[in-house]
GROMACS .gro file of C-alpha atoms in nm:
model
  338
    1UNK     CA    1 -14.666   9.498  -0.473
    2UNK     CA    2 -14.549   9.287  -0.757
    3UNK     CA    3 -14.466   8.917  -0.714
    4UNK     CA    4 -14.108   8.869  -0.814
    5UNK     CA    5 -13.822   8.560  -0.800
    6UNK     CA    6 -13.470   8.582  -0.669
    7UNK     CA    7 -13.397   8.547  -0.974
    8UNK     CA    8 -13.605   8.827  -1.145
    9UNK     CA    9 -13.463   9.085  -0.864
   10UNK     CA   10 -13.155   9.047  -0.901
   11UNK     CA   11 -13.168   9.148  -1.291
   12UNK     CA   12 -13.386   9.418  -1.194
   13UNK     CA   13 -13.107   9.520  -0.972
   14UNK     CA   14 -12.842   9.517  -1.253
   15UNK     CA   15 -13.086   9.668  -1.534
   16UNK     CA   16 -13.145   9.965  -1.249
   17UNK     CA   17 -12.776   9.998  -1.179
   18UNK     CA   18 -12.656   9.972  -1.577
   19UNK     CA   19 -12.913  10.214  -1.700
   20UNK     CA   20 -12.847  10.469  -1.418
   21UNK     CA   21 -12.432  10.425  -1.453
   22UNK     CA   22 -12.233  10.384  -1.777
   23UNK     CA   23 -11.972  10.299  -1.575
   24UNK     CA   24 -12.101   9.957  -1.422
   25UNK     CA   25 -11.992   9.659  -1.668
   26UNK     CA   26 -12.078   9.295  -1.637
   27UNK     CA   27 -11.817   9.009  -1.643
   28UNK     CA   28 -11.834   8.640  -1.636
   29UNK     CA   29 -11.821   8.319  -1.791
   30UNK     CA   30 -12.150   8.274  -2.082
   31UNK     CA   31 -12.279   8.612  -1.916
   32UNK     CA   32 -12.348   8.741  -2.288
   33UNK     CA   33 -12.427   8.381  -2.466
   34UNK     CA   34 -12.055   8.221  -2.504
   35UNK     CA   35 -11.870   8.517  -2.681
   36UNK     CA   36 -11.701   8.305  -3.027
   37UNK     CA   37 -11.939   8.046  -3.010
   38UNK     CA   38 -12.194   7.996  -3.281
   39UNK     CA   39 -12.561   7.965  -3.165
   40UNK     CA   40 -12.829   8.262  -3.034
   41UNK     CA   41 -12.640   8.478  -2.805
   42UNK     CA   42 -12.811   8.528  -2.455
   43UNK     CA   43 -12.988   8.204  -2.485
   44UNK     CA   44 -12.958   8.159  -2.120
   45UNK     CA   45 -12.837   8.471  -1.920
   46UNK     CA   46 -12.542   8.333  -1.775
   47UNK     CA   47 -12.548   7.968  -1.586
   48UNK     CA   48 -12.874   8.039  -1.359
   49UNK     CA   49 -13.026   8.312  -1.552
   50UNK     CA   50 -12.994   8.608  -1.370
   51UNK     CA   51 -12.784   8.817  -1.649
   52UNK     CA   52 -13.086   8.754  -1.926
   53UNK     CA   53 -13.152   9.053  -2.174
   54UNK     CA   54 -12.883   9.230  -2.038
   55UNK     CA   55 -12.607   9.235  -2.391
   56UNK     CA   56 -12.923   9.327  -2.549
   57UNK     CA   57 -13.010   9.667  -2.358
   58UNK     CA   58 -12.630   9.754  -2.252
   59UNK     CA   59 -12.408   9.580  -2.558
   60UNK     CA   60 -12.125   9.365  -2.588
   61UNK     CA   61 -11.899   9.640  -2.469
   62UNK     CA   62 -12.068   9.665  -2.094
   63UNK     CA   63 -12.145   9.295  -2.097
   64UNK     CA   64 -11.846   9.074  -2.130
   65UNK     CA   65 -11.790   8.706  -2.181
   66UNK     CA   66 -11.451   8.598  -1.998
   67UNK     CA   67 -11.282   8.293  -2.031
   68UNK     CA   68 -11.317   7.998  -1.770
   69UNK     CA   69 -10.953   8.232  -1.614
   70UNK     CA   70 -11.124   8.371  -1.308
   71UNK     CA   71 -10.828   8.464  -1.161
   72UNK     CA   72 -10.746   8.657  -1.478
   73UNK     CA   73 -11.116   8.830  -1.526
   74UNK     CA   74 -11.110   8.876  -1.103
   75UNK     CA   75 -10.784   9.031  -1.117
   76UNK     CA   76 -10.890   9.233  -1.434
   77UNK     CA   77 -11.220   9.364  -1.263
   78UNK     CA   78 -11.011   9.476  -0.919
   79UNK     CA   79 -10.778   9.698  -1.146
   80UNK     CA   80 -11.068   9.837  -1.353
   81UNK     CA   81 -11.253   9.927  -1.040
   82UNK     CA   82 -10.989  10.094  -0.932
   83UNK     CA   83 -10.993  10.321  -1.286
   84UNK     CA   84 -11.298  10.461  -1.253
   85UNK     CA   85 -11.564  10.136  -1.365
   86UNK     CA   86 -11.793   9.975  -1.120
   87UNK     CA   87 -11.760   9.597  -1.247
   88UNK     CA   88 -12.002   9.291  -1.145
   89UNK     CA   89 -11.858   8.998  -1.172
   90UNK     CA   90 -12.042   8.678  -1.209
   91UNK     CA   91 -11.861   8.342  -1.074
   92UNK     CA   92 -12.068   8.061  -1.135
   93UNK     CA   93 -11.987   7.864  -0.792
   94UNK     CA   94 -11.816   8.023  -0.496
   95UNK     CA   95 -11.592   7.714  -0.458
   96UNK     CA   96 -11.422   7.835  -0.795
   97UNK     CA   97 -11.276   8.141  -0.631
   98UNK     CA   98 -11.068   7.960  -0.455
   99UNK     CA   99 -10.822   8.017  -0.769
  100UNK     CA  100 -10.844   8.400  -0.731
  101UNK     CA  101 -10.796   8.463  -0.375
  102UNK     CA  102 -10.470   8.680  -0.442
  103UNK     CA  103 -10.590   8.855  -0.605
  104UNK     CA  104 -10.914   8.908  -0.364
  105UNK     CA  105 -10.753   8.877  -0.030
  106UNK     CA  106 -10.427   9.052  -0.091
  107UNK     CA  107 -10.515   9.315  -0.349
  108UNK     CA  108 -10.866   9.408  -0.371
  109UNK     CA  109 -10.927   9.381  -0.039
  110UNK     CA  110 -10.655   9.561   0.049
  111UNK     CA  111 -10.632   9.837  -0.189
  112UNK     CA  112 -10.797  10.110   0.039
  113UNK     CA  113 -10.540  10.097   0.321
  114UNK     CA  114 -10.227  10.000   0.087
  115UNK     CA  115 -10.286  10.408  -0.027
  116UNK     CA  116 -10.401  10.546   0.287
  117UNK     CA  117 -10.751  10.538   0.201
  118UNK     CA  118 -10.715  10.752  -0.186
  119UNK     CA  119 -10.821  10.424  -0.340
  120UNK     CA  120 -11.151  10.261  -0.391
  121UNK     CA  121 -11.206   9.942  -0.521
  122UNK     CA  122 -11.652   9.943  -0.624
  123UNK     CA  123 -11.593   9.577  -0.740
  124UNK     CA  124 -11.915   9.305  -0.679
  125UNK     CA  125 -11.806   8.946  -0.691
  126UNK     CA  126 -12.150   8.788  -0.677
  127UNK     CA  127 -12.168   8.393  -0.689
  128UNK     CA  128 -12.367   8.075  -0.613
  129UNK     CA  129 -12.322   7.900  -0.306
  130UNK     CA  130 -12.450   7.586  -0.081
  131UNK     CA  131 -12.593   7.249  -0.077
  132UNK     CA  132 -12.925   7.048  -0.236
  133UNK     CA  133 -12.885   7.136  -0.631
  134UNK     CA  134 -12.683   6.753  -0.629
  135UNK     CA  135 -12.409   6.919  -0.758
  136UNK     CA  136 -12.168   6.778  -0.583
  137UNK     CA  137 -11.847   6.876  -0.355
  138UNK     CA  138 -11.714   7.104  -0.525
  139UNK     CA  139 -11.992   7.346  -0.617
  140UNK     CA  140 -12.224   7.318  -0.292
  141UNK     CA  141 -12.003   7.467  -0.045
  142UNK     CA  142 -12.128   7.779   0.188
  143UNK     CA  143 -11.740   7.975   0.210
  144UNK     CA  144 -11.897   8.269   0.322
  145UNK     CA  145 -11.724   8.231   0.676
  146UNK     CA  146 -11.338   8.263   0.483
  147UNK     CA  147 -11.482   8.593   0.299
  148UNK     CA  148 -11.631   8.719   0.621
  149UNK     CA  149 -11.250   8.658   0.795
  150UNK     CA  150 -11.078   8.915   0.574
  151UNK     CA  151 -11.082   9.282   0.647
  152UNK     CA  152 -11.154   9.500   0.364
  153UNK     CA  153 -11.460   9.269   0.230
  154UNK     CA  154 -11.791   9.296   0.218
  155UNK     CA  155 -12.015   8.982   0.227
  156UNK     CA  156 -12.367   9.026   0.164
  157UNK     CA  157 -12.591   8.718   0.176
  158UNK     CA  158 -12.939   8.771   0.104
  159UNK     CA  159 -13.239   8.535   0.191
  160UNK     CA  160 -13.548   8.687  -0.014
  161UNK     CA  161 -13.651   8.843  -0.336
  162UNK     CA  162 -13.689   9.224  -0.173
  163UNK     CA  163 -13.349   9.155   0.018
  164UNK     CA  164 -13.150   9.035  -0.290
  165UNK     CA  165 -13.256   9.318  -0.553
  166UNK     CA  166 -13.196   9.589  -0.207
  167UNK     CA  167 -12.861   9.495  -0.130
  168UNK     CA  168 -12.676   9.422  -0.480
  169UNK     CA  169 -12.826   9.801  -0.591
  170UNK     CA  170 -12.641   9.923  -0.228
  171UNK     CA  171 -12.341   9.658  -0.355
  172UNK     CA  172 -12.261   9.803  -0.656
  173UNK     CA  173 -12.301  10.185  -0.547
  174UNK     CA  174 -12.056  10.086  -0.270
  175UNK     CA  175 -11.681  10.176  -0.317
  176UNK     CA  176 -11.552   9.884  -0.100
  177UNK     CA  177 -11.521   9.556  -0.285
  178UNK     CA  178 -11.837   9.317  -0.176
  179UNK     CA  179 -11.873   8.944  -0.221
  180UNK     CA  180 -12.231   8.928  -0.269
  181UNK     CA  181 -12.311   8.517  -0.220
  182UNK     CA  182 -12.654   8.334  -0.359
  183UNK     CA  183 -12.781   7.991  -0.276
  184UNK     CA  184 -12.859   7.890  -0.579
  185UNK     CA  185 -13.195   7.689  -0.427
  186UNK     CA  186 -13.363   8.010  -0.358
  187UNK     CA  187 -13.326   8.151  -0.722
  188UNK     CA  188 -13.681   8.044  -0.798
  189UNK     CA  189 -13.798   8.141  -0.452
  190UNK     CA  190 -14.093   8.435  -0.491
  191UNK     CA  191 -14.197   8.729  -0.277
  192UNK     CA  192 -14.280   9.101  -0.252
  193UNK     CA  193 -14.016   9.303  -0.500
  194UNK     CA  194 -14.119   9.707  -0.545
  195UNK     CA  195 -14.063   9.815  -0.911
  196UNK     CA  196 -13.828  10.092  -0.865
  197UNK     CA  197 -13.477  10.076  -0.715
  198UNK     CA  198 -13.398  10.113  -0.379
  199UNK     CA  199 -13.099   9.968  -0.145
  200UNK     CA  200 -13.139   9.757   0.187
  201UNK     CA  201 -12.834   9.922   0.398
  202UNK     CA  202 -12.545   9.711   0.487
  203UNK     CA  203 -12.484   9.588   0.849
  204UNK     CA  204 -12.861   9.659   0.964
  205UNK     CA  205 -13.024   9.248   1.075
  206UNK     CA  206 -13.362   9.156   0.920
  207UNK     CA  207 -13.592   9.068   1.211
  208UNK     CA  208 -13.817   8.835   1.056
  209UNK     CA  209 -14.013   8.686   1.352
  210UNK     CA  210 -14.089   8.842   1.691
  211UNK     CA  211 -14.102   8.578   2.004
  212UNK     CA  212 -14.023   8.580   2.362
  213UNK     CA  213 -13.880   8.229   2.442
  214UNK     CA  214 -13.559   8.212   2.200
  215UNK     CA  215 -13.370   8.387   1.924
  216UNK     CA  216 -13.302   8.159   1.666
  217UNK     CA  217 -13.032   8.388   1.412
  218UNK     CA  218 -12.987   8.215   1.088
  219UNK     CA  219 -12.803   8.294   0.761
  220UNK     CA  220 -12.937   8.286   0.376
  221UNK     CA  221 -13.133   7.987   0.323
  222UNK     CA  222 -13.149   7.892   0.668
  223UNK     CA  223 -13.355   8.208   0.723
  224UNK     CA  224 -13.648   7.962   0.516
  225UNK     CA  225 -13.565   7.680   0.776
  226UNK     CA  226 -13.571   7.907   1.111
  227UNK     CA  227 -13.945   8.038   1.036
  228UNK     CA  228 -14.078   7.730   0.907
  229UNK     CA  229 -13.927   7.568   1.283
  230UNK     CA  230 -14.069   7.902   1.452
  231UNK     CA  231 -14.408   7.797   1.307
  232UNK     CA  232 -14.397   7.452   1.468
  233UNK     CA  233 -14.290   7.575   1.804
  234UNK     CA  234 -14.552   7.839   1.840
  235UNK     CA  235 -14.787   7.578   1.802
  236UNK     CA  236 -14.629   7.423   2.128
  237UNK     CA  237 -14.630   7.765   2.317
  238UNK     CA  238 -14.271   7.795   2.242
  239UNK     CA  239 -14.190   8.173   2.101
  240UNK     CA  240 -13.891   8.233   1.881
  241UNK     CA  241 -13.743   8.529   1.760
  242UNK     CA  242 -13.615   8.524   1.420
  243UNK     CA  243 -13.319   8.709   1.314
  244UNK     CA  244 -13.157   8.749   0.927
  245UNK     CA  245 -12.770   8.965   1.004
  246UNK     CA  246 -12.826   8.994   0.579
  247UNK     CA  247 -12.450   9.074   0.579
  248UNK     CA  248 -12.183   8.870   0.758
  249UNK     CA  249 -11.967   9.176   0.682
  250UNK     CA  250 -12.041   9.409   0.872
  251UNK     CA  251 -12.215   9.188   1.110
  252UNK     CA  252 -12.524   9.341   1.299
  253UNK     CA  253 -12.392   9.291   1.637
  254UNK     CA  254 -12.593   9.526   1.827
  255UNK     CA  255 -12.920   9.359   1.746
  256UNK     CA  256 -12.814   8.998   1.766
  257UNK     CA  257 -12.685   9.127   2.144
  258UNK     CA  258 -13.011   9.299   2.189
  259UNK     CA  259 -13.223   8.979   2.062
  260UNK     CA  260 -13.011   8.750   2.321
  261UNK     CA  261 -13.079   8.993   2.611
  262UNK     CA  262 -13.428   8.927   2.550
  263UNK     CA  263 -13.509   8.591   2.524
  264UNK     CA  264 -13.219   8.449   2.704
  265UNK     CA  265 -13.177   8.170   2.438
  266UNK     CA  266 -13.014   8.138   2.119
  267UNK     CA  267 -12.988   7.897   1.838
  268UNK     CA  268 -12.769   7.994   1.515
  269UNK     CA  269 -12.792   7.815   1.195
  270UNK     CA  270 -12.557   7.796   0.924
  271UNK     CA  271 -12.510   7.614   0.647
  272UNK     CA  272 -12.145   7.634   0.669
  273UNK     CA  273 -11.925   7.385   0.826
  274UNK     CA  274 -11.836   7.456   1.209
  275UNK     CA  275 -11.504   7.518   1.274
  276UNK     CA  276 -11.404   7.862   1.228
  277UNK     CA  277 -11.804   7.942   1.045
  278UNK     CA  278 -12.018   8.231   1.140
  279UNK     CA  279 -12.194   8.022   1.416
  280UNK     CA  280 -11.915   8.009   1.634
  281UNK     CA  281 -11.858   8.340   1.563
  282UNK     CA  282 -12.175   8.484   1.659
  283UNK     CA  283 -12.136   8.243   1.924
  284UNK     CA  284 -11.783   8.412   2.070
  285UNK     CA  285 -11.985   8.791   1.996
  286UNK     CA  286 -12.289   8.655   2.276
  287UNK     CA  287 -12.082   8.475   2.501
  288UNK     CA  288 -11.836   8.832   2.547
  289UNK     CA  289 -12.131   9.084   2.566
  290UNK     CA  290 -12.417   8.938   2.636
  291UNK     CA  291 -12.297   8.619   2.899
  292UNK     CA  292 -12.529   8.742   3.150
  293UNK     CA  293 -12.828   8.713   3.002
  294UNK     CA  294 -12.814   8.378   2.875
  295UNK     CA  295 -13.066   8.151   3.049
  296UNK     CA  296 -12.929   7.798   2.850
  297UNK     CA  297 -12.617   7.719   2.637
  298UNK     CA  298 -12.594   7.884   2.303
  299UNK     CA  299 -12.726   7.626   2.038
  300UNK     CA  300 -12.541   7.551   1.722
  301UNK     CA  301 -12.687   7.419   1.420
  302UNK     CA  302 -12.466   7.364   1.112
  303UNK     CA  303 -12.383   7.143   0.878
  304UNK     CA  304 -12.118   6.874   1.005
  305UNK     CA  305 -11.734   6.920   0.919
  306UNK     CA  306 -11.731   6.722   0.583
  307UNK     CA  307 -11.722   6.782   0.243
  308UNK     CA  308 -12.094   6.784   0.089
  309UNK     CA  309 -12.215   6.479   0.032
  310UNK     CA  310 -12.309   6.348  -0.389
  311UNK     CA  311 -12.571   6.104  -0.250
  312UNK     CA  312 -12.880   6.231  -0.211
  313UNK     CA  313 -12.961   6.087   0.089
  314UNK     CA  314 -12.659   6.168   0.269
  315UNK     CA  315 -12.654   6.547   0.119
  316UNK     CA  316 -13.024   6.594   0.277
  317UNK     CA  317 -12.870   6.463   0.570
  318UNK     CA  318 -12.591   6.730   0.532
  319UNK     CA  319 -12.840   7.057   0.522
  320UNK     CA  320 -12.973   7.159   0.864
  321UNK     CA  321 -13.331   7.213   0.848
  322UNK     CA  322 -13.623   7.264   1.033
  323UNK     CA  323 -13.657   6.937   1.223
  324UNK     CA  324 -13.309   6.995   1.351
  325UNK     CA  325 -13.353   7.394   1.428
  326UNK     CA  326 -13.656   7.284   1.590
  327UNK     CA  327 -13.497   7.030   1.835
  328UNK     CA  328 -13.247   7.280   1.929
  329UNK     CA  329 -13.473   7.527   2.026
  330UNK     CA  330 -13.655   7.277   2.272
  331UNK     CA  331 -13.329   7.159   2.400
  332UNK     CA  332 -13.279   7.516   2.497
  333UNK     CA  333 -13.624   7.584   2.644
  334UNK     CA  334 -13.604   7.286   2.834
  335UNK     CA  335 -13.227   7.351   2.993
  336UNK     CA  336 -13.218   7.379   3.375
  337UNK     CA  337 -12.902   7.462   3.557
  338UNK     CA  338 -12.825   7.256   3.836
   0.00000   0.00000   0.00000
């Protein structure tokens, strides 16, 4: 199987989707080159690449600069979703949607239920998120955990090549609007990608490790982090399961229940800050089904409740990673109850 980046499958995944579908469009800021701007147009493919050769094969028509309004191109793409076009729209940094959340969080979101289920809203939002690119507070967060928190969502975060290019081809043929979120350090990650198309189903967990000491579940990036800390501990006879939900909504629940009733120990990483973030979410879903089972504390490992960090010392400090996954595994191995 070819050898593919993030990057490269997710254009596959919108080349597969515009050439099958007149009706999907592309929107964002420089998606097309910087529409009235002199210079080569599609020089870069949007801000990380991912839209490149795409005004070429589908035209300006289907491929549309916007201006820097993303409440006005957000709001735009809702109502023309609900007309019969299946828009993706490309924000450059998740923390910028914080301008459009009307128009997300009380229309498009709502839409389906506002007329008793008649309407469909097939709208993608995909955007960059998290931490280590230096890029400062305000385009490093991980807001997955707000998205997650409103009914009528989607939110789809994928850790690998094969998982990104399966799950935006299932986002866009979905009729629900889906905030599709990529950490913009794994765009030059590379793995297994098949040619053709083919979707990874919503709500079904990843199990990317098998072990029988602990379950370590761990979102997007972390994923990376979680098996390179499994990989240390099996050295020191310590087991770990390691579990990818892929979509925070809808959120695997039967399988992270399942993984906790068999190792008895469970460590969630997330890059988001704690309060109110899918670890202590997860959290609240293990301690009401699956209390019984649990043989130590549930383990959280996040990133602390600040802003991120500019320095680059204190924004390493900021990511979890492997060290830290790794401690908290052993802390739950070794817990006794008294």
């Amino acid at each position: 199987m070819a050898q593919k980046s993030f990057r490269q499958a997710l254009n596959e995944a919108l080349n597969h989707e515009m050439r099958r579908d007149p009706n999907v469009i592309v929107l964002g800021e420089d998606v097309a080159g910087g529409s009235g701007a002199s210079g080569q147009k599609d020089a870069w493919g949007g801000a990380f690449g991912v839209t490149k050769g795409l005004l070429g094969a589908y035209g300006p028509a289907r491929v549309r600069d916007t201006p820097i309004s993303e409440s006005a191109f957000v709001g735009a793409a809702a109502g023309a979703a609900m007309t019969g076009l299946r828009p993706v729209v490309e924000i450059m940094f998740v923390d910028f949607l914080g301008v459009c959340f009307d128009q997300i969080f009380n229309q498009a979101a709502k839409f389906r239920y506002m007329f008793g289920g008649k309407a469909v809203t097939p709208l993608v939002i995909r955007a960059t998120y998290g931490a280590g690119t230096r890029s400062a507070s305000q385009h490093s967060q991980a807001l997955y955990p707000i998205f997650t928190h409103v009914p009528g969502l989607k939110v789809v975060i994928p850790s690998s090549p094969y998982d990104a290019k399966g799950l935006l081809i299932q986002a866009i043929r979905d009729n629900d609007p889906v905030i599709f979120l990529e950490n913009k350090v794994l765009y030059d990650t590379v793995g297994e990608v098949p040619d053709g198309a083919y979707t990874v189903p919503f709500g079904e967990a990843h199990i990317v490790r098998e072990g029988g000491d602990a379950t370590i579940v761990a979102i997007g990036r972390m994923v990376h982090f979680a098996r390179e800390a499994a990989e240390t501990l099996a050295a020191e006879g310590i087991d770990c399961t390691v579990l990818d939900p892929r979509t925070t909504s809808p959120l695997d629940e039967d399988t992270i229940i399942e993984m906790t009733e068999e190792t008895g120990r469970v460590v969630i990483v997330d890059e988001a800050n704690p309060r109110c973030g899918m670890a202590a979410d997860i959290s609240s879903i293990i301690a009401e089904n699956a209390f019984g089972a649990l043989k130590a504390p549930i383990m959280k490992v996040t990133a602390p409740h600040t802003p991120v960090p500019y320095a680059p010392n204190l924004e390493a400090a900021y990511i979890p990673d492997a060290k830290r996954i790794a401690d908290a595994v052993r802390k739950a191995v070794a817990f006794q109850r008294s």
